[in-house]
PDB file of C-alpha atoms and ligand atoms in Angstrom:
ATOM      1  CA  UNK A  20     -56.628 -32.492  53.012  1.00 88.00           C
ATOM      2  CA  UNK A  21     -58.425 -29.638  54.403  1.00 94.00           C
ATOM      3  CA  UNK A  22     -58.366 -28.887  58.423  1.00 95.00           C
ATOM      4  CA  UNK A  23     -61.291 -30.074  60.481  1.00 95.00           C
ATOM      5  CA  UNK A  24     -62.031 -26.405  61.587  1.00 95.00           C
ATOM      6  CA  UNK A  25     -62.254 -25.322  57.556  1.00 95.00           C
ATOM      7  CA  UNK A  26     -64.423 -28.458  57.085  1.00 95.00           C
ATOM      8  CA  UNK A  27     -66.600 -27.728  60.158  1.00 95.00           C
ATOM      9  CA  UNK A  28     -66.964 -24.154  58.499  1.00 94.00           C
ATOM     10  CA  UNK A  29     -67.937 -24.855  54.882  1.00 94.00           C
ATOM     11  CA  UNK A  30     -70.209 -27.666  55.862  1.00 94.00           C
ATOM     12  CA  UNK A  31     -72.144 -25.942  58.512  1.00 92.00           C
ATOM     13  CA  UNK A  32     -72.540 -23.033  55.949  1.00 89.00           C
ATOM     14  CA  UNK A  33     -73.818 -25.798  53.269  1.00 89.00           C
ATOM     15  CA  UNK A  34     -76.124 -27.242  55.229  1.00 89.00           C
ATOM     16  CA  UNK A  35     -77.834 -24.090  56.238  1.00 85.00           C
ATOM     17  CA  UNK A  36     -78.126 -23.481  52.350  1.00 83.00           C
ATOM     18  CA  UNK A  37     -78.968 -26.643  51.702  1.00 84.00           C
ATOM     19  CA  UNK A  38     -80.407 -28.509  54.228  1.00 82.00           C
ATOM     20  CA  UNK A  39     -77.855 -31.354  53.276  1.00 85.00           C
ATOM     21  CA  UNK A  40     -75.198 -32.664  55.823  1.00 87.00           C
ATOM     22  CA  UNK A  41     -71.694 -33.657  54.738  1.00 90.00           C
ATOM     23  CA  UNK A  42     -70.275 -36.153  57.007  1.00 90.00           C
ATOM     24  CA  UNK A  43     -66.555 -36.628  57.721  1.00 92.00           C
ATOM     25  CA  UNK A  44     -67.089 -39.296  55.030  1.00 92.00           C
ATOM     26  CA  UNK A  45     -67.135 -36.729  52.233  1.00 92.00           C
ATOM     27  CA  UNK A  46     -64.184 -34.648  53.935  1.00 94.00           C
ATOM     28  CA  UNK A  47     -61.998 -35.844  50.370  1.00 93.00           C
ATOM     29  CA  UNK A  48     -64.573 -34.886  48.578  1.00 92.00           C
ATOM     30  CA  UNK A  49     -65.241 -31.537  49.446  1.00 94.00           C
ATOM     31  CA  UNK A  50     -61.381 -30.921  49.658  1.00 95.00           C
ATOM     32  CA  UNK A  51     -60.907 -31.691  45.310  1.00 94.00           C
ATOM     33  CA  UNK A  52     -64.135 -29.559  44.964  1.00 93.00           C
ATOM     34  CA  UNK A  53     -63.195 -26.848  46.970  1.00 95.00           C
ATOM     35  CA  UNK A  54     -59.415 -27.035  45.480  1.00 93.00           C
ATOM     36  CA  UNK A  55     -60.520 -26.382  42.438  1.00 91.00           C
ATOM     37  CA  UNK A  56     -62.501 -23.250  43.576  1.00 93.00           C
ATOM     38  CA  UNK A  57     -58.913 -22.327  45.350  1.00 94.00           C
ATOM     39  CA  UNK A  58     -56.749 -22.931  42.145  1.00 93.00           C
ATOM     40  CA  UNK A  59     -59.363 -20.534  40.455  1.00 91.00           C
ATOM     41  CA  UNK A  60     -58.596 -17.622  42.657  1.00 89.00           C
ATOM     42  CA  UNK A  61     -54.574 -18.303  42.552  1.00 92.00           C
ATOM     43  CA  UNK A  62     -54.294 -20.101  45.755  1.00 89.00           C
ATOM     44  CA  UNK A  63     -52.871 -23.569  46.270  1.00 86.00           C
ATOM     45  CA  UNK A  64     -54.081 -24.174  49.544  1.00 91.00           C
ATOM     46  CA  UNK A  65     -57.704 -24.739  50.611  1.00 95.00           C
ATOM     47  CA  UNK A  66     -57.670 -23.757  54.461  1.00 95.00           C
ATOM     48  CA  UNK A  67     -56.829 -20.213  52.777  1.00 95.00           C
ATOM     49  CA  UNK A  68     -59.461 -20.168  50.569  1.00 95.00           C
ATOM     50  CA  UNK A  69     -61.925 -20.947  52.840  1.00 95.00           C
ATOM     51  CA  UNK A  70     -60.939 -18.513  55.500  1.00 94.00           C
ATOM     52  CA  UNK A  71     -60.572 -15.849  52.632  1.00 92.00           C
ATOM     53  CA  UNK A  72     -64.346 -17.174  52.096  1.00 92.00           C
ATOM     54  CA  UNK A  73     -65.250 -16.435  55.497  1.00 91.00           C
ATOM     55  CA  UNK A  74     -63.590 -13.287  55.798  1.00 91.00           C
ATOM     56  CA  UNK A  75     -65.014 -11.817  52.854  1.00 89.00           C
ATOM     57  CA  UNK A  76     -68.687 -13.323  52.847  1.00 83.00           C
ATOM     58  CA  UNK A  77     -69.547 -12.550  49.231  1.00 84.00           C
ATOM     59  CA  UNK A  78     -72.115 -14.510  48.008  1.00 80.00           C
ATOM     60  CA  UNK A  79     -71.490 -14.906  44.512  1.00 84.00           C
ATOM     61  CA  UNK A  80     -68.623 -16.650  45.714  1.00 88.00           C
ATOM     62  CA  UNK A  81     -70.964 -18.734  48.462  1.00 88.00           C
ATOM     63  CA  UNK A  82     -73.048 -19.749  45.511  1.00 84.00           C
ATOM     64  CA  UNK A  83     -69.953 -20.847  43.559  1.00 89.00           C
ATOM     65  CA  UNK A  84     -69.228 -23.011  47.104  1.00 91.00           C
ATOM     66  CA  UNK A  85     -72.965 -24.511  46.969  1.00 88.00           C
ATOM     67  CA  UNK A  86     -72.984 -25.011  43.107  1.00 86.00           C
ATOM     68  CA  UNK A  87     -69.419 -27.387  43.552  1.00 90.00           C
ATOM     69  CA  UNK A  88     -70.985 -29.094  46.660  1.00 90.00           C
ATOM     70  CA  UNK A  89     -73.877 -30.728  45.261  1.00 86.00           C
ATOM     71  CA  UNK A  90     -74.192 -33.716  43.536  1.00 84.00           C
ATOM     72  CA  UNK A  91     -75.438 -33.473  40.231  1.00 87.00           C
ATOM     73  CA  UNK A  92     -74.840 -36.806  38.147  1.00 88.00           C
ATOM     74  CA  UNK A  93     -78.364 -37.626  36.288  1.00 91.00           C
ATOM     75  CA  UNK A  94     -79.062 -38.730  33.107  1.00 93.00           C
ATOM     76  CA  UNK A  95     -81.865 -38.840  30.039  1.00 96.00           C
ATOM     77  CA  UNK A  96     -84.120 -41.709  31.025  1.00 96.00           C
ATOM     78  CA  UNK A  97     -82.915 -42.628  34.111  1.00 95.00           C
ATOM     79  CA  UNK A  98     -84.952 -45.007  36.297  1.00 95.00           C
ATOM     80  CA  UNK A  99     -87.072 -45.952  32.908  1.00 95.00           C
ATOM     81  CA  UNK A 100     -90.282 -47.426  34.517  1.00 97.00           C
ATOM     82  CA  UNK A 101     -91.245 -44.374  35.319  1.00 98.00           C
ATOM     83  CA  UNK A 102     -91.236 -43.082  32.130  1.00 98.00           C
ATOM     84  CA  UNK A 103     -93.454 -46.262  30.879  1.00 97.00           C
ATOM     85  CA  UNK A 104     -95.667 -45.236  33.551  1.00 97.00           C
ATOM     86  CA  UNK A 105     -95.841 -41.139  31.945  1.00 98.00           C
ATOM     87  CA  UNK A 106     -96.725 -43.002  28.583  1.00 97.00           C
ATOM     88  CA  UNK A 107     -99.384 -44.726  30.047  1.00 96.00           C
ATOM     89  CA  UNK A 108    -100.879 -42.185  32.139  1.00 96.00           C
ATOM     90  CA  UNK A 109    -101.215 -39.623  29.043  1.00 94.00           C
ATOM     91  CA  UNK A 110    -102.728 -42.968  27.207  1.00 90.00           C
ATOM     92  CA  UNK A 111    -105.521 -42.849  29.696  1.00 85.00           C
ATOM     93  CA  UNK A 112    -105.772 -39.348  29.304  1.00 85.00           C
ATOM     94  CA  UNK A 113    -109.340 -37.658  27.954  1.00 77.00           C
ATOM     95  CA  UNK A 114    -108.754 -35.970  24.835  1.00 74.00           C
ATOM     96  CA  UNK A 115    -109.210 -31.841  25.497  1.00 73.00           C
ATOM     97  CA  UNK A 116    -108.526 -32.291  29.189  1.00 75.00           C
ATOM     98  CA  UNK A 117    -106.502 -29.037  29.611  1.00 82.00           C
ATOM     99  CA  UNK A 118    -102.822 -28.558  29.691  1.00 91.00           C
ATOM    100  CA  UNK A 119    -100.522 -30.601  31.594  1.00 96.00           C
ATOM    101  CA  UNK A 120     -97.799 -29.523  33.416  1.00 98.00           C
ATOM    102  CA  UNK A 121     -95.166 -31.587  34.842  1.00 98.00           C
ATOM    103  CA  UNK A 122     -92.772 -30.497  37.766  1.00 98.00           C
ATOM    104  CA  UNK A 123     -89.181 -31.835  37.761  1.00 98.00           C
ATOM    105  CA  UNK A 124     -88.062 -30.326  40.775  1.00 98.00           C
ATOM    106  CA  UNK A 125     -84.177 -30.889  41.080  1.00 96.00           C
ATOM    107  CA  UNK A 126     -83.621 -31.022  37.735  1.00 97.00           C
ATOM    108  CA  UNK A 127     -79.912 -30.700  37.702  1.00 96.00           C
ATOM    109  CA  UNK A 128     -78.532 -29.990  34.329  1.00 97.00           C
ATOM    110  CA  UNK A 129     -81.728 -30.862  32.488  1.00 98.00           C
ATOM    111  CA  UNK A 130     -82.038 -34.594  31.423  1.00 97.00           C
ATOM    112  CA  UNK A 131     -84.912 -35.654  33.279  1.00 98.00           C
ATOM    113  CA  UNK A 132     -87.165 -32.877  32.362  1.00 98.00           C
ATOM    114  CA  UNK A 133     -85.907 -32.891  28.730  1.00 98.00           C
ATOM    115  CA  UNK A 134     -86.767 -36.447  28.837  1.00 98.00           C
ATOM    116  CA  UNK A 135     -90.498 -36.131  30.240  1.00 98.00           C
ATOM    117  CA  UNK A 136     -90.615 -33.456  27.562  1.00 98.00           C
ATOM    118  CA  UNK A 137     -89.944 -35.914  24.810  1.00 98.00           C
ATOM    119  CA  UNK A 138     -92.472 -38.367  26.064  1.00 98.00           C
ATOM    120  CA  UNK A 139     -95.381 -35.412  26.218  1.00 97.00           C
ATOM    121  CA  UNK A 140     -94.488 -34.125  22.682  1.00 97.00           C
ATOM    122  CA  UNK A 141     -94.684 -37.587  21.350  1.00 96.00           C
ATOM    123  CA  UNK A 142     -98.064 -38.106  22.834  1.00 95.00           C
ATOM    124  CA  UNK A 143     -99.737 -34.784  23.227  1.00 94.00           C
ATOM    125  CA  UNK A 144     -98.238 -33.252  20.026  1.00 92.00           C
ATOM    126  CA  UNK A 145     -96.188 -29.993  20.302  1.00 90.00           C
ATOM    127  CA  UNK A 146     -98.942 -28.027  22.615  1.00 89.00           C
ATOM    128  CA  UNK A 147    -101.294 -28.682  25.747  1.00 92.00           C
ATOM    129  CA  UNK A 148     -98.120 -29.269  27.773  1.00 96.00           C
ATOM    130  CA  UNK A 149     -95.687 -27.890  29.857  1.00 97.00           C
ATOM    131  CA  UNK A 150     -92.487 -28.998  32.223  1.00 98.00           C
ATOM    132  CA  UNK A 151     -90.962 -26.692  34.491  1.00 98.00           C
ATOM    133  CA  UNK A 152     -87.700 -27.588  36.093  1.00 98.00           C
ATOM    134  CA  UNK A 153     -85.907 -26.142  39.284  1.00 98.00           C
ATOM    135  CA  UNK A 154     -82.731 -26.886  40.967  1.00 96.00           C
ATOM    136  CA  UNK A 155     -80.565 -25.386  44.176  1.00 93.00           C
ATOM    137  CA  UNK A 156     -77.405 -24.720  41.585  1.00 92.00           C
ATOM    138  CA  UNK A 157     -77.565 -22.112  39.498  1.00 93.00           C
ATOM    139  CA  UNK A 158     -74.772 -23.393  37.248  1.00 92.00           C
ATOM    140  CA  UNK A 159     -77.306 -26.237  36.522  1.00 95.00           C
ATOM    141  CA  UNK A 160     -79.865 -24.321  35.755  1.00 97.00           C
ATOM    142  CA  UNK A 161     -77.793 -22.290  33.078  1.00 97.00           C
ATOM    143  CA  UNK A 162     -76.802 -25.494  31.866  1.00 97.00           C
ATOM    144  CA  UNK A 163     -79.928 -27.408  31.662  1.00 98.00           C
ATOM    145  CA  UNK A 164     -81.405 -24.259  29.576  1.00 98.00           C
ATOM    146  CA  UNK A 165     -78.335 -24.352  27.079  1.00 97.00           C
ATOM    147  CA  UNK A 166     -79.656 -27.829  26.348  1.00 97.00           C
ATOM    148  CA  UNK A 167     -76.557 -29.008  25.099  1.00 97.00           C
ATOM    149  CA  UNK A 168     -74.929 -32.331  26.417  1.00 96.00           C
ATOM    150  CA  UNK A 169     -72.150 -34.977  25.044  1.00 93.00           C
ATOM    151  CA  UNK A 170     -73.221 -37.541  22.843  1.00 90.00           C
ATOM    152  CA  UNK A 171     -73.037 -40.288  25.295  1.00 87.00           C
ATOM    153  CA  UNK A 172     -75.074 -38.682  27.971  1.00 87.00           C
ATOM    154  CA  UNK A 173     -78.182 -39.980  25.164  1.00 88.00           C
ATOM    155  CA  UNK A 174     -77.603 -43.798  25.538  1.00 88.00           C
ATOM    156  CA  UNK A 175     -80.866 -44.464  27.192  1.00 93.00           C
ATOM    157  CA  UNK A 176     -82.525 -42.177  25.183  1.00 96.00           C
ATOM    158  CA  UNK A 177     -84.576 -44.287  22.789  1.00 96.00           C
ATOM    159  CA  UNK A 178     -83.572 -44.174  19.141  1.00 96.00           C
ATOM    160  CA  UNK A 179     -86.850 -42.775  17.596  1.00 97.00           C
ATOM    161  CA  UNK A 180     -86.625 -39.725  20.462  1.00 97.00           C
ATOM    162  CA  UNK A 181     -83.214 -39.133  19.222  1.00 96.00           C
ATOM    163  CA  UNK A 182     -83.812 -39.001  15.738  1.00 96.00           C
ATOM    164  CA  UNK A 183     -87.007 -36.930  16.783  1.00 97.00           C
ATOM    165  CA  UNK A 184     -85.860 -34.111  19.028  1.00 97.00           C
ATOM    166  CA  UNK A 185     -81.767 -34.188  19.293  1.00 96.00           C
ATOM    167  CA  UNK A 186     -80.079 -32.437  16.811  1.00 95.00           C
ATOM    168  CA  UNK A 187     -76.437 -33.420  15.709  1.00 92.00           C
ATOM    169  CA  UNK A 188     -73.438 -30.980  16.650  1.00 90.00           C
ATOM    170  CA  UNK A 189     -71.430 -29.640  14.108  1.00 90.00           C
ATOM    171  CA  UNK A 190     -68.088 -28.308  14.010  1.00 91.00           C
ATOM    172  CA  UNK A 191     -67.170 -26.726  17.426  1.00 89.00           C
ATOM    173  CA  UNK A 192     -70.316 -28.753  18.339  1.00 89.00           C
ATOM    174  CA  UNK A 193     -68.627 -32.228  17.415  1.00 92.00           C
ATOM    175  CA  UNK A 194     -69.518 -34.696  19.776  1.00 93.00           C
ATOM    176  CA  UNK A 195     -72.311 -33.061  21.377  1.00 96.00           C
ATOM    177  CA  UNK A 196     -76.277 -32.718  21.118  1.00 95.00           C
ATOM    178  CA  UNK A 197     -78.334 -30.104  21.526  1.00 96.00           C
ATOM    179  CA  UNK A 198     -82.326 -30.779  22.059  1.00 97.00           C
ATOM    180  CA  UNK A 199     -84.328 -29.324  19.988  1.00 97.00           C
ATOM    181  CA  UNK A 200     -86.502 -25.926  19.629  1.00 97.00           C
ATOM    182  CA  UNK A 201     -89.604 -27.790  19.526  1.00 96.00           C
ATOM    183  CA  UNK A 202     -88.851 -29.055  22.764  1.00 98.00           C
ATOM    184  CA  UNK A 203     -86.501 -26.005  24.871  1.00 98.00           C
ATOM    185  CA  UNK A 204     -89.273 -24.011  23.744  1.00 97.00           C
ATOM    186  CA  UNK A 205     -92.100 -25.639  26.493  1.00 98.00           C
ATOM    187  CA  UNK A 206     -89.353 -26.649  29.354  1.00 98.00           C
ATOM    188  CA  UNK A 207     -88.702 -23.751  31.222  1.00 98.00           C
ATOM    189  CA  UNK A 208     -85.551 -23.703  33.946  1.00 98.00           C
ATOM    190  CA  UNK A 209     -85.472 -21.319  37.379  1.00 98.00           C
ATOM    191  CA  UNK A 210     -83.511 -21.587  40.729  1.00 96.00           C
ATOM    192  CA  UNK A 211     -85.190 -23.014  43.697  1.00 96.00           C
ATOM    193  CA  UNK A 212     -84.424 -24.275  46.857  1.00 94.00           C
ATOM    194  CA  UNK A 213     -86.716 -26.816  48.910  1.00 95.00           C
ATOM    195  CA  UNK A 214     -85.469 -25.971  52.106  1.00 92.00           C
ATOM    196  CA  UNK A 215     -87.476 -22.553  51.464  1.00 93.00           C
ATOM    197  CA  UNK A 216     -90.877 -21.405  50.705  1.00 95.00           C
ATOM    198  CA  UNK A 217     -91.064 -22.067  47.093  1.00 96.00           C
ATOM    199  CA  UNK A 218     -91.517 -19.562  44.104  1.00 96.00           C
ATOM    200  CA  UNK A 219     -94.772 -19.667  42.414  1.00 96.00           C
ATOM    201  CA  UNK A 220     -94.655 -22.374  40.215  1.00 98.00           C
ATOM    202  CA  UNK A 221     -98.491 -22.977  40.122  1.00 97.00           C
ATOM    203  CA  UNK A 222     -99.950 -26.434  40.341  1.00 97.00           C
ATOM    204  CA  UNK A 223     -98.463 -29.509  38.947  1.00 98.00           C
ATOM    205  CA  UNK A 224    -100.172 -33.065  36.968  1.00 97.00           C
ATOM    206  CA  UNK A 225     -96.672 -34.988  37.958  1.00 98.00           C
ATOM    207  CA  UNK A 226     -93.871 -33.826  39.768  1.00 98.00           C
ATOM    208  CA  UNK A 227     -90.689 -35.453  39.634  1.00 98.00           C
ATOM    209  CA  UNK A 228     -88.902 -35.194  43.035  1.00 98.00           C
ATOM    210  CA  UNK A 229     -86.009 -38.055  41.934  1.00 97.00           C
ATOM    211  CA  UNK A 230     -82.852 -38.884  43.536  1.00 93.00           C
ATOM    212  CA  UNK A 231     -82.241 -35.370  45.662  1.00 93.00           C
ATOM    213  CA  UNK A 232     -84.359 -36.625  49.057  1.00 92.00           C
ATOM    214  CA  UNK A 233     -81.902 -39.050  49.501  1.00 87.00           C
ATOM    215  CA  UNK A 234     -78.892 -36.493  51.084  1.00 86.00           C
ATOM    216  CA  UNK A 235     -81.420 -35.262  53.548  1.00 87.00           C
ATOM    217  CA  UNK A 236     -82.551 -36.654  57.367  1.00 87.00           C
ATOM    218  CA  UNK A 237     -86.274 -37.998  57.990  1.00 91.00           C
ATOM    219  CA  UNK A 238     -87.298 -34.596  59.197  1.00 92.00           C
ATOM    220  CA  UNK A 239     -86.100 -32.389  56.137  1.00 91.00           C
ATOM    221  CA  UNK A 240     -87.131 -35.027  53.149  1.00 93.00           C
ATOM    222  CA  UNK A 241     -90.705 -35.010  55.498  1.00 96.00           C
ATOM    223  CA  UNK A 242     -90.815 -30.911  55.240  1.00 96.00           C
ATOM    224  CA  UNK A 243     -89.619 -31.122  51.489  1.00 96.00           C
ATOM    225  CA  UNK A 244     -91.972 -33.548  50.235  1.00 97.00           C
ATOM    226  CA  UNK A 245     -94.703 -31.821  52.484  1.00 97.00           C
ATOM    227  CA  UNK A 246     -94.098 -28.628  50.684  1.00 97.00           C
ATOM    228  CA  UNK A 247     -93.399 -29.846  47.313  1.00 98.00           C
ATOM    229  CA  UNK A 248     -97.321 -31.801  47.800  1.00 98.00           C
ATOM    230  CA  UNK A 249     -98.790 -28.410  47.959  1.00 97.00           C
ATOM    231  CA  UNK A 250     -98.147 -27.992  44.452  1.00 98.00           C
ATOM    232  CA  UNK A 251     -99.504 -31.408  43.273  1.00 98.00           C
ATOM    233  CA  UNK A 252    -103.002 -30.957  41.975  1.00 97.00           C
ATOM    234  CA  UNK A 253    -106.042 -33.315  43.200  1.00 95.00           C
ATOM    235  CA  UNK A 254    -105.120 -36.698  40.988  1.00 94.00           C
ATOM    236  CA  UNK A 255    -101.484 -35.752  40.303  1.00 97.00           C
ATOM    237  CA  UNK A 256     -98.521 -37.955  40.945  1.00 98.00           C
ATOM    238  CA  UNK A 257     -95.282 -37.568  42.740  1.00 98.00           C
ATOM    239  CA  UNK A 258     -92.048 -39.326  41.710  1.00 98.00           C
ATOM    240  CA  UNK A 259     -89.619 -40.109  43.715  1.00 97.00           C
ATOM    241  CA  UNK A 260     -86.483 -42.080  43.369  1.00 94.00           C
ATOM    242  CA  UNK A 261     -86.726 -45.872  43.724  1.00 92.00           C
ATOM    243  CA  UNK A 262     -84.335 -45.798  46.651  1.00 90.00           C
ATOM    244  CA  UNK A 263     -86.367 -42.662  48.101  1.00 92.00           C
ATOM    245  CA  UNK A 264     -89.380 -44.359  49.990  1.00 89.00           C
ATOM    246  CA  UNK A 265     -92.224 -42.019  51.734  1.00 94.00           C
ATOM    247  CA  UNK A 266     -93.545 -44.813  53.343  1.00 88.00           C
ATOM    248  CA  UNK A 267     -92.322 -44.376  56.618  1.00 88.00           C
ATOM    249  CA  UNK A 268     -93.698 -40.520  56.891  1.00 92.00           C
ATOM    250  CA  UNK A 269     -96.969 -39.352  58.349  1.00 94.00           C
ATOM    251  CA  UNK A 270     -97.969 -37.972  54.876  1.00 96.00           C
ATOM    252  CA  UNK A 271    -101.324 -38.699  53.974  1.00 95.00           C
ATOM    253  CA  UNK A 272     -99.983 -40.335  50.603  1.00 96.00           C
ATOM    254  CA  UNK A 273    -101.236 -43.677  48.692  1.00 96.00           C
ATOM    255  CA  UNK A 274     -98.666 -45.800  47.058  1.00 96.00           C
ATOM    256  CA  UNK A 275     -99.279 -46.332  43.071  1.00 96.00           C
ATOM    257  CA  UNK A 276     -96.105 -47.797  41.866  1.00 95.00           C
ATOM    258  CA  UNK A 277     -93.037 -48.536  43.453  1.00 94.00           C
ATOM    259  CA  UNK A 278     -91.713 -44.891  43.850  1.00 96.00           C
ATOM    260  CA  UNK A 279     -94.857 -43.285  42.452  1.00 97.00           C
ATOM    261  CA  UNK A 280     -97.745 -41.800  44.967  1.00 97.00           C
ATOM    262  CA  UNK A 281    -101.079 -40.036  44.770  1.00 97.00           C
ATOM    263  CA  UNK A 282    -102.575 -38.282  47.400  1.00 95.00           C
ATOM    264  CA  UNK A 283    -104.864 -40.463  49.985  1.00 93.00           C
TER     265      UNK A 283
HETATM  266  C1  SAM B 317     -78.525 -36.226  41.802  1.00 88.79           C
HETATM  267  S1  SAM B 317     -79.327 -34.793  41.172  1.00 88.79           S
HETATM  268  C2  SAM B 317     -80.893 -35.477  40.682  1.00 88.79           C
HETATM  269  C3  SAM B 317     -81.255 -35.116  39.252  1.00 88.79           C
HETATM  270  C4  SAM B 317     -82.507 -35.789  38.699  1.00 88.79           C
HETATM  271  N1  SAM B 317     -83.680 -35.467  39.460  1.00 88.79           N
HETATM  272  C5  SAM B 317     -82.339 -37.293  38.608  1.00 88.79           C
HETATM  273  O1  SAM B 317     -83.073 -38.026  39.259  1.00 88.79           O
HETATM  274  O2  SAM B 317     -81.449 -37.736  37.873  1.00 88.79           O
HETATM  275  C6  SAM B 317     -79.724 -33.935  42.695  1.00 88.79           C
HETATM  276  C7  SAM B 317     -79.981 -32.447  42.481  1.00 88.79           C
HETATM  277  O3  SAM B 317     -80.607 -31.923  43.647  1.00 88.79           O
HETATM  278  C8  SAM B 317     -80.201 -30.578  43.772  1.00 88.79           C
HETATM  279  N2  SAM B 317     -80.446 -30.110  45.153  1.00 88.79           N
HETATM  280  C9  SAM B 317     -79.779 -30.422  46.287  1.00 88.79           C
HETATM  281  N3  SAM B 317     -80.294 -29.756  47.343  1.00 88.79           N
HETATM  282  C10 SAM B 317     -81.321 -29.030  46.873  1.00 88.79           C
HETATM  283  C11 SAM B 317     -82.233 -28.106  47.482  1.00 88.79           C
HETATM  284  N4  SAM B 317     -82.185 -27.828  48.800  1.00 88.79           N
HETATM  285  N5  SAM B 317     -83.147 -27.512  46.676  1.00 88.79           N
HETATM  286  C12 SAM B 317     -83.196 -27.780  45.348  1.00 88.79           C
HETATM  287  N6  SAM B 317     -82.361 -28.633  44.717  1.00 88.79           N
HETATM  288  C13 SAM B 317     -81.428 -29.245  45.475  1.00 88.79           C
HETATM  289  C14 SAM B 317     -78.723 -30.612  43.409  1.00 88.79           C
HETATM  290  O4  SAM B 317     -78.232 -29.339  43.024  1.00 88.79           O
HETATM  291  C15 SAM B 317     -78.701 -31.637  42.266  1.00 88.79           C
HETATM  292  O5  SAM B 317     -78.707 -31.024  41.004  1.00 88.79           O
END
């Protein structure tokens, strides 16, 4: 297990990344992510690694520290309602209304956006729309733009979407989908971090802000959803994960669906 001084280290340094605290709960996890990290570089024993990590303070290797630390599990279609709820927003939609852009904004390896991208080709046709998706890890956002994920990552995905836009791997492929052209070609991936001024995304129809508020306090998911609202045009909608209530901020928000708000 790693010493409480090397924990003390890493997670302070985390947290000033991230904005995310690791309590002394998580002190096995971060010792089997970090070991791995450790094993990379030839050493067996993570106190060393992280004081060769302090000592040296490169920051690819920081960002290989942050990318290991986060949580990343998501999947296509998770939390389905709100993807009933897309459907039937772009069903209300007036016909010629401009193009709509949708926000998934920690977007981990790629599911979710993938997924609202299957639900705006299907009803806007292949143009008018576009989904942008950022996340802290930079080894997620290389993976979410490779597009290509084990076959049983799809078992929510419904059947005609999987016929539609995942295409079969072959060979060294076996096993595997990748999603296809129609749809990599309108989802677009960059790095971001919501503890920071944001890049210029421009302004959003929906924005997905699912299951990442959760590992912060009151005060940071307050700043983060603050920030992330600038970006929501007049009318929009922000997601948020069903266990991620805003209620309890002093945003000026209006409740819509369980886990879905409009501005007041
Ligand atoms: C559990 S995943 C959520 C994925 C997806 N939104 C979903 O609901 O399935 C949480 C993601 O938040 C990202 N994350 C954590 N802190 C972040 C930050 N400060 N800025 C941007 N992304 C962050 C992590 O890298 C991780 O990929």
């Amino acid at each position: 297990m790693i010493s409480q001084q090397s924990f003390d280290a890493v997670t302070a340094m985390f947290e000033r990344v991230s904005g995310i605290q690791l309590g002394e709960s998580k002190r096995a996890l971060v010792t089997g992510r970090l070991q791995k990290l450790a094993q990379t570089r030839g050493l067996q024993d993570v106190d060393r690694y992280v004081q060769a990590l302090l000592d040296e303070n490169d920051p690819e290797e920081l960002v290989r520290v942050v990318d290991k630390l986060t949580t990343n599990e998501t999947y296509f279609f998770r939390e389905p309602e709100h993807f009933d709820f897309l459907a039937s927003l772009l069903e209300a939609r007036p016909r010629g209304a401009g193009s709509f852009r949708v926000w998934s904004a920690a977007s981990s390896s790629g599911e979710e956006a993938y997924s609202i991208a299957m639900v705006l080709a299907d009803r806007l046709g292949a143009g008018g729309w576009e989904v942008v998706g950022t996340d802290l890890s930079t080894a997620m956002v290389d993976a979410a733009r490779r597009a290509l994920y084990p076959m049983e990552r799809a078992r929510h995905v419904p059947v005609a979407y999987l016929k539609r836009f995942c295409r079969k791997g072959h060979g060294e492929y076996e096993g595997q989908l990748l999603v296809a052209r129609e749809l990599r070609d309108r989802v677009h991936f960059t790095q971001a971090n919501l503890m920071q001024p944001l890049p210029d995304l421009g302004s959003f129809d929906l924005i997905f802000l699912r299951n990442v508020l959760i590992y912060f306090d009151p005060a940071s998911k307050e700043a983060i959803a603050r920030r992330v609202l600038g970006l929501l045009k007049p009318g929009g909608h922000l997601f948020t994960g069903h266990a991620e209530s805003l209620a309890s901020t002093s945003l000026r928000l209006r409740t819509v669906k369980p886990a879905v708000y409009a501005h007041a």
